[in-house]
PDB file of N, CA, C and O in Angstrom:
ATOM      1  N   MET A 445      -5.417   6.352  15.851  1.00 64.00           N
ATOM      2  CA  MET A 445      -4.913   7.239  14.836  1.00 64.00           C
ATOM      3  C   MET A 445      -4.794   6.472  13.537  1.00 64.00           C
ATOM      4  O   MET A 445      -4.412   5.327  13.525  1.00 64.00           O
ATOM      5  N   SER A 446      -4.997   7.141  12.428  1.00 69.00           N
ATOM      6  CA  SER A 446      -4.870   6.489  11.154  1.00 69.00           C
ATOM      7  C   SER A 446      -4.093   7.394  10.189  1.00 69.00           C
ATOM      8  O   SER A 446      -3.913   8.573  10.435  1.00 69.00           O
ATOM      9  N   TYR A 447      -3.627   6.794   9.130  1.00 69.00           N
ATOM     10  CA  TYR A 447      -2.877   7.518   8.115  1.00 69.00           C
ATOM     11  C   TYR A 447      -3.498   7.244   6.757  1.00 69.00           C
ATOM     12  O   TYR A 447      -4.106   6.186   6.545  1.00 69.00           O
ATOM     13  N   THR A 448      -3.347   8.176   5.855  1.00 73.00           N
ATOM     14  CA  THR A 448      -3.716   7.968   4.458  1.00 73.00           C
ATOM     15  C   THR A 448      -2.437   8.036   3.677  1.00 73.00           C
ATOM     16  O   THR A 448      -1.683   8.983   3.759  1.00 73.00           O
ATOM     17  N   VAL A 449      -2.180   6.997   2.913  1.00 73.00           N
ATOM     18  CA  VAL A 449      -0.976   6.910   2.105  1.00 73.00           C
ATOM     19  C   VAL A 449      -1.359   6.870   0.639  1.00 73.00           C
ATOM     20  O   VAL A 449      -2.257   6.111   0.277  1.00 73.00           O
ATOM     21  N   TYR A 450      -0.705   7.667  -0.166  1.00 79.00           N
ATOM     22  CA  TYR A 450      -0.964   7.678  -1.580  1.00 79.00           C
ATOM     23  C   TYR A 450       0.295   7.163  -2.304  1.00 79.00           C
ATOM     24  O   TYR A 450       1.363   7.718  -2.107  1.00 79.00           O
ATOM     25  N   LEU A 451       0.124   6.145  -3.076  1.00 81.00           N
ATOM     26  CA  LEU A 451       1.242   5.596  -3.854  1.00 81.00           C
ATOM     27  C   LEU A 451       0.988   5.851  -5.319  1.00 81.00           C
ATOM     28  O   LEU A 451      -0.133   5.663  -5.814  1.00 81.00           O
ATOM     29  N   GLN A 452       2.012   6.279  -6.050  1.00 88.00           N
ATOM     30  CA  GLN A 452       1.859   6.546  -7.485  1.00 88.00           C
ATOM     31  C   GLN A 452       3.018   5.897  -8.196  1.00 88.00           C
ATOM     32  O   GLN A 452       4.193   6.032  -7.792  1.00 88.00           O
ATOM     33  N   LYS A 453       2.721   5.184  -9.267  1.00 90.00           N
ATOM     34  CA  LYS A 453       3.754   4.545 -10.096  1.00 90.00           C
ATOM     35  C   LYS A 453       3.872   5.358 -11.358  1.00 90.00           C
ATOM     36  O   LYS A 453       2.897   5.854 -11.901  1.00 90.00           O
ATOM     37  N   PHE A 454       5.118   5.477 -11.828  1.00 94.00           N
ATOM     38  CA  PHE A 454       5.374   6.209 -13.092  1.00 94.00           C
ATOM     39  C   PHE A 454       6.154   5.300 -14.028  1.00 94.00           C
ATOM     40  O   PHE A 454       7.051   4.576 -13.586  1.00 94.00           O
ATOM     41  N   GLU A 455       5.828   5.365 -15.281  1.00 94.00           N
ATOM     42  CA  GLU A 455       6.549   4.671 -16.353  1.00 94.00           C
ATOM     43  C   GLU A 455       6.782   5.663 -17.475  1.00 94.00           C
ATOM     44  O   GLU A 455       5.848   6.263 -17.977  1.00 94.00           O
ATOM     45  N   ASN A 456       8.029   5.849 -17.846  1.00 96.00           N
ATOM     46  CA  ASN A 456       8.392   6.776 -18.933  1.00 96.00           C
ATOM     47  C   ASN A 456       7.849   8.191 -18.667  1.00 96.00           C
ATOM     48  O   ASN A 456       7.422   8.855 -19.611  1.00 96.00           O
ATOM     49  N   GLY A 457       7.845   8.607 -17.433  1.00 95.00           N
ATOM     50  CA  GLY A 457       7.401   9.958 -17.086  1.00 95.00           C
ATOM     51  C   GLY A 457       5.891  10.121 -16.974  1.00 95.00           C
ATOM     52  O   GLY A 457       5.432  11.190 -16.644  1.00 95.00           O
ATOM     53  N   ASP A 458       5.113   9.078 -17.237  1.00 96.00           N
ATOM     54  CA  ASP A 458       3.661   9.153 -17.124  1.00 96.00           C
ATOM     55  C   ASP A 458       3.187   8.288 -15.997  1.00 96.00           C
ATOM     56  O   ASP A 458       3.798   7.261 -15.656  1.00 96.00           O
ATOM     57  N   SER A 459       2.028   8.668 -15.394  1.00 95.00           N
ATOM     58  CA  SER A 459       1.479   7.851 -14.330  1.00 95.00           C
ATOM     59  C   SER A 459       1.039   6.510 -14.918  1.00 95.00           C
ATOM     60  O   SER A 459       0.603   6.427 -16.050  1.00 95.00           O
ATOM     61  N   ALA A 460       1.137   5.469 -14.122  1.00 95.00           N
ATOM     62  CA  ALA A 460       0.768   4.111 -14.537  1.00 95.00           C
ATOM     63  C   ALA A 460       0.085   3.425 -13.362  1.00 95.00           C
ATOM     64  O   ALA A 460       0.287   3.777 -12.211  1.00 95.00           O
ATOM     65  N   SER A 461      -0.717   2.431 -13.679  1.00 92.00           N
ATOM     66  CA  SER A 461      -1.391   1.687 -12.618  1.00 92.00           C
ATOM     67  C   SER A 461      -0.425   0.660 -12.007  1.00 92.00           C
ATOM     68  O   SER A 461       0.491   0.186 -12.680  1.00 92.00           O
ATOM     69  N   ILE A 462      -0.666   0.370 -10.752  1.00 90.00           N
ATOM     70  CA  ILE A 462       0.143  -0.608 -10.040  1.00 90.00           C
ATOM     71  C   ILE A 462      -0.688  -1.883  -9.906  1.00 90.00           C
ATOM     72  O   ILE A 462      -1.730  -1.882  -9.261  1.00 90.00           O
ATOM     73  N   PRO A 463      -0.236  -2.967 -10.525  1.00 91.00           N
ATOM     74  CA  PRO A 463      -0.976  -4.225 -10.362  1.00 91.00           C
ATOM     75  C   PRO A 463      -1.010  -4.625  -8.896  1.00 91.00           C
ATOM     76  O   PRO A 463      -0.030  -4.471  -8.161  1.00 91.00           O
ATOM     77  N   TYR A 464      -2.140  -5.150  -8.484  1.00 88.00           N
ATOM     78  CA  TYR A 464      -2.327  -5.492  -7.063  1.00 88.00           C
ATOM     79  C   TYR A 464      -1.241  -6.442  -6.565  1.00 88.00           C
ATOM     80  O   TYR A 464      -0.743  -6.272  -5.459  1.00 88.00           O
ATOM     81  N   ASP A 465      -0.853  -7.422  -7.349  1.00 92.00           N
ATOM     82  CA  ASP A 465       0.148  -8.385  -6.893  1.00 92.00           C
ATOM     83  C   ASP A 465       1.499  -7.711  -6.627  1.00 92.00           C
ATOM     84  O   ASP A 465       2.219  -8.088  -5.720  1.00 92.00           O
ATOM     85  N   GLU A 466       1.849  -6.685  -7.407  1.00 90.00           N
ATOM     86  CA  GLU A 466       3.080  -5.914  -7.184  1.00 90.00           C
ATOM     87  C   GLU A 466       2.999  -5.158  -5.859  1.00 90.00           C
ATOM     88  O   GLU A 466       3.927  -5.140  -5.069  1.00 90.00           O
ATOM     89  N   LEU A 467       1.866  -4.499  -5.662  1.00 87.00           N
ATOM     90  CA  LEU A 467       1.649  -3.738  -4.418  1.00 87.00           C
ATOM     91  C   LEU A 467       1.682  -4.663  -3.203  1.00 87.00           C
ATOM     92  O   LEU A 467       2.306  -4.350  -2.191  1.00 87.00           O
ATOM     93  N   GLU A 468       0.995  -5.755  -3.334  1.00 89.00           N
ATOM     94  CA  GLU A 468       0.936  -6.738  -2.218  1.00 89.00           C
ATOM     95  C   GLU A 468       2.334  -7.273  -1.885  1.00 89.00           C
ATOM     96  O   GLU A 468       2.695  -7.377  -0.715  1.00 89.00           O
ATOM     97  N   LYS A 469       3.140  -7.519  -2.899  1.00 92.00           N
ATOM     98  CA  LYS A 469       4.513  -8.042  -2.681  1.00 92.00           C
ATOM     99  C   LYS A 469       5.336  -7.067  -1.852  1.00 92.00           C
ATOM    100  O   LYS A 469       6.079  -7.476  -0.992  1.00 92.00           O
ATOM    101  N   VAL A 470       5.192  -5.764  -2.093  1.00 87.00           N
ATOM    102  CA  VAL A 470       5.931  -4.751  -1.363  1.00 87.00           C
ATOM    103  C   VAL A 470       5.376  -4.589   0.046  1.00 87.00           C
ATOM    104  O   VAL A 470       6.121  -4.616   1.024  1.00 87.00           O
ATOM    105  N   LEU A 471       4.068  -4.392   0.149  1.00 88.00           N
ATOM    106  CA  LEU A 471       3.462  -4.075   1.445  1.00 88.00           C
ATOM    107  C   LEU A 471       3.519  -5.210   2.445  1.00 88.00           C
ATOM    108  O   LEU A 471       3.644  -4.975   3.652  1.00 88.00           O
ATOM    109  N   THR A 472       3.398  -6.452   1.999  1.00 89.00           N
ATOM    110  CA  THR A 472       3.351  -7.560   2.952  1.00 89.00           C
ATOM    111  C   THR A 472       4.690  -7.787   3.661  1.00 89.00           C
ATOM    112  O   THR A 472       4.733  -8.506   4.640  1.00 89.00           O
ATOM    113  N   ARG A 473       5.742  -7.128   3.217  1.00 89.00           N
ATOM    114  CA  ARG A 473       7.009  -7.184   3.958  1.00 89.00           C
ATOM    115  C   ARG A 473       6.908  -6.375   5.258  1.00 89.00           C
ATOM    116  O   ARG A 473       7.682  -6.577   6.177  1.00 89.00           O
ATOM    117  N   TYR A 474       5.951  -5.470   5.317  1.00 87.00           N
ATOM    118  CA  TYR A 474       5.842  -4.537   6.439  1.00 87.00           C
ATOM    119  C   TYR A 474       4.552  -4.658   7.224  1.00 87.00           C
ATOM    120  O   TYR A 474       4.326  -3.919   8.169  1.00 87.00           O
ATOM    121  N   GLY A 475       3.676  -5.564   6.824  1.00 89.00           N
ATOM    122  CA  GLY A 475       2.405  -5.718   7.488  1.00 89.00           C
ATOM    123  C   GLY A 475       1.459  -6.561   6.685  1.00 89.00           C
ATOM    124  O   GLY A 475       1.896  -7.359   5.878  1.00 89.00           O
ATOM    125  N   LYS A 476       0.150  -6.351   6.901  1.00 90.00           N
ATOM    126  CA  LYS A 476      -0.817  -7.144   6.151  1.00 90.00           C
ATOM    127  C   LYS A 476      -1.877  -6.269   5.546  1.00 90.00           C
ATOM    128  O   LYS A 476      -2.161  -5.164   6.045  1.00 90.00           O
ATOM    129  N   ILE A 477      -2.449  -6.716   4.456  1.00 89.00           N
ATOM    130  CA  ILE A 477      -3.541  -6.022   3.773  1.00 89.00           C
ATOM    131  C   ILE A 477      -4.790  -6.799   4.118  1.00 89.00           C
ATOM    132  O   ILE A 477      -4.847  -8.029   3.948  1.00 89.00           O
ATOM    133  N   GLU A 478      -5.811  -6.083   4.583  1.00 89.00           N
ATOM    134  CA  GLU A 478      -7.072  -6.768   4.906  1.00 89.00           C
ATOM    135  C   GLU A 478      -8.262  -5.908   4.508  1.00 89.00           C
ATOM    136  O   GLU A 478      -8.106  -4.711   4.308  1.00 89.00           O
ATOM    137  N   MET A 479      -9.413  -6.519   4.388  1.00 87.00           N
ATOM    138  CA  MET A 479     -10.607  -5.775   4.023  1.00 87.00           C
ATOM    139  C   MET A 479     -11.148  -5.068   5.235  1.00 87.00           C
ATOM    140  O   MET A 479     -11.360  -5.665   6.290  1.00 87.00           O
ATOM    141  N   GLY A 480     -11.319  -3.739   5.127  1.00 83.00           N
ATOM    142  CA  GLY A 480     -11.887  -2.933   6.170  1.00 83.00           C
ATOM    143  C   GLY A 480     -13.387  -2.851   6.009  1.00 83.00           C
ATOM    144  O   GLY A 480     -14.001  -3.729   5.375  1.00 83.00           O
ATOM    145  N   HIS A 481     -13.992  -1.822   6.536  1.00 84.00           N
ATOM    146  CA  HIS A 481     -15.450  -1.642   6.431  1.00 84.00           C
ATOM    147  C   HIS A 481     -15.886  -1.489   4.996  1.00 84.00           C
ATOM    148  O   HIS A 481     -16.907  -2.029   4.582  1.00 84.00           O
ATOM    149  N   SER A 482     -15.144  -0.713   4.186  1.00 83.00           N
ATOM    150  CA  SER A 482     -15.574  -0.465   2.810  1.00 83.00           C
ATOM    151  C   SER A 482     -14.415  -0.517   1.817  1.00 83.00           C
ATOM    152  O   SER A 482     -14.643  -0.349   0.634  1.00 83.00           O
ATOM    153  N   GLU A 483     -13.211  -0.695   2.309  1.00 85.00           N
ATOM    154  CA  GLU A 483     -12.064  -0.686   1.423  1.00 85.00           C
ATOM    155  C   GLU A 483     -10.924  -1.504   2.043  1.00 85.00           C
ATOM    156  O   GLU A 483     -10.990  -1.924   3.178  1.00 85.00           O
ATOM    157  N   LEU A 484      -9.850  -1.685   1.275  1.00 84.00           N
ATOM    158  CA  LEU A 484      -8.690  -2.385   1.794  1.00 84.00           C
ATOM    159  C   LEU A 484      -7.958  -1.517   2.817  1.00 84.00           C
ATOM    160  O   LEU A 484      -7.901  -0.305   2.649  1.00 84.00           O
ATOM    161  N   GLU A 485      -7.382  -2.145   3.806  1.00 85.00           N
ATOM    162  CA  GLU A 485      -6.610  -1.472   4.819  1.00 85.00           C
ATOM    163  C   GLU A 485      -5.252  -2.132   4.944  1.00 85.00           C
ATOM    164  O   GLU A 485      -5.128  -3.347   4.793  1.00 85.00           O
ATOM    165  N   PHE A 486      -4.246  -1.342   5.278  1.00 85.00           N
ATOM    166  CA  PHE A 486      -2.903  -1.866   5.539  1.00 85.00           C
ATOM    167  C   PHE A 486      -2.647  -1.751   7.027  1.00 85.00           C
ATOM    168  O   PHE A 486      -2.797  -0.679   7.601  1.00 85.00           O
ATOM    169  N   VAL A 487      -2.257  -2.856   7.635  1.00 84.00           N
ATOM    170  CA  VAL A 487      -1.944  -2.871   9.070  1.00 84.00           C
ATOM    171  C   VAL A 487      -0.467  -3.142   9.218  1.00 84.00           C
ATOM    172  O   VAL A 487       0.012  -4.219   8.887  1.00 84.00           O
ATOM    173  N   SER A 488       0.260  -2.163   9.726  1.00 84.00           N
ATOM    174  CA  SER A 488       1.718  -2.259   9.847  1.00 84.00           C
ATOM    175  C   SER A 488       2.106  -3.218  10.966  1.00 84.00           C
ATOM    176  O   SER A 488       1.470  -3.248  12.035  1.00 84.00           O
ATOM    177  N   ASN A 489       3.170  -3.966  10.761  1.00 86.00           N
ATOM    178  CA  ASN A 489       3.729  -4.816  11.822  1.00 86.00           C
ATOM    179  C   ASN A 489       5.080  -4.325  12.276  1.00 86.00           C
ATOM    180  O   ASN A 489       5.785  -4.996  12.970  1.00 86.00           O
ATOM    181  N   VAL A 490       5.449  -3.113  11.860  1.00 78.00           N
ATOM    182  CA  VAL A 490       6.765  -2.557  12.204  1.00 78.00           C
ATOM    183  C   VAL A 490       6.687  -1.355  13.107  1.00 78.00           C
ATOM    184  O   VAL A 490       7.632  -0.605  13.245  1.00 78.00           O
ATOM    185  N   GLY A 491       5.531  -1.134  13.743  1.00 70.00           N
ATOM    186  CA  GLY A 491       5.393   0.001  14.643  1.00 70.00           C
ATOM    187  C   GLY A 491       5.135   1.282  13.862  1.00 70.00           C
ATOM    188  O   GLY A 491       4.573   1.259  12.775  1.00 70.00           O
ATOM    189  N   GLU A 492       5.536   2.398  14.437  1.00 65.00           N
ATOM    190  CA  GLU A 492       5.300   3.681  13.782  1.00 65.00           C
ATOM    191  C   GLU A 492       6.065   3.743  12.468  1.00 65.00           C
ATOM    192  O   GLU A 492       7.242   3.493  12.425  1.00 65.00           O
ATOM    193  N   MET A 493       5.365   4.073  11.414  1.00 56.00           N
ATOM    194  CA  MET A 493       5.994   4.156  10.099  1.00 56.00           C
ATOM    195  C   MET A 493       6.305   5.570   9.712  1.00 56.00           C
ATOM    196  O   MET A 493       7.088   5.821   8.822  1.00 56.00           O
ATOM    197  N   PHE A 494       5.645   6.562  10.347  1.00 53.00           N
ATOM    198  CA  PHE A 494       5.825   7.945   9.900  1.00 53.00           C
ATOM    199  C   PHE A 494       6.260   8.801  11.054  1.00 53.00           C
ATOM    200  O   PHE A 494       5.942   8.598  12.150  1.00 53.00           O
TER     201      PHE A 494
END
């Protein structure tokens, strides 16, 4: 089973891009980011997240 997660950052009420290092800092607390077949994948180390 897989999940699709959409993250959106806002600054001053407008959408903004999330620098990769910021995203990595948050996500690596809960798993690892690795290269999949064609894109990055997040692999959770905390069991069921949803």
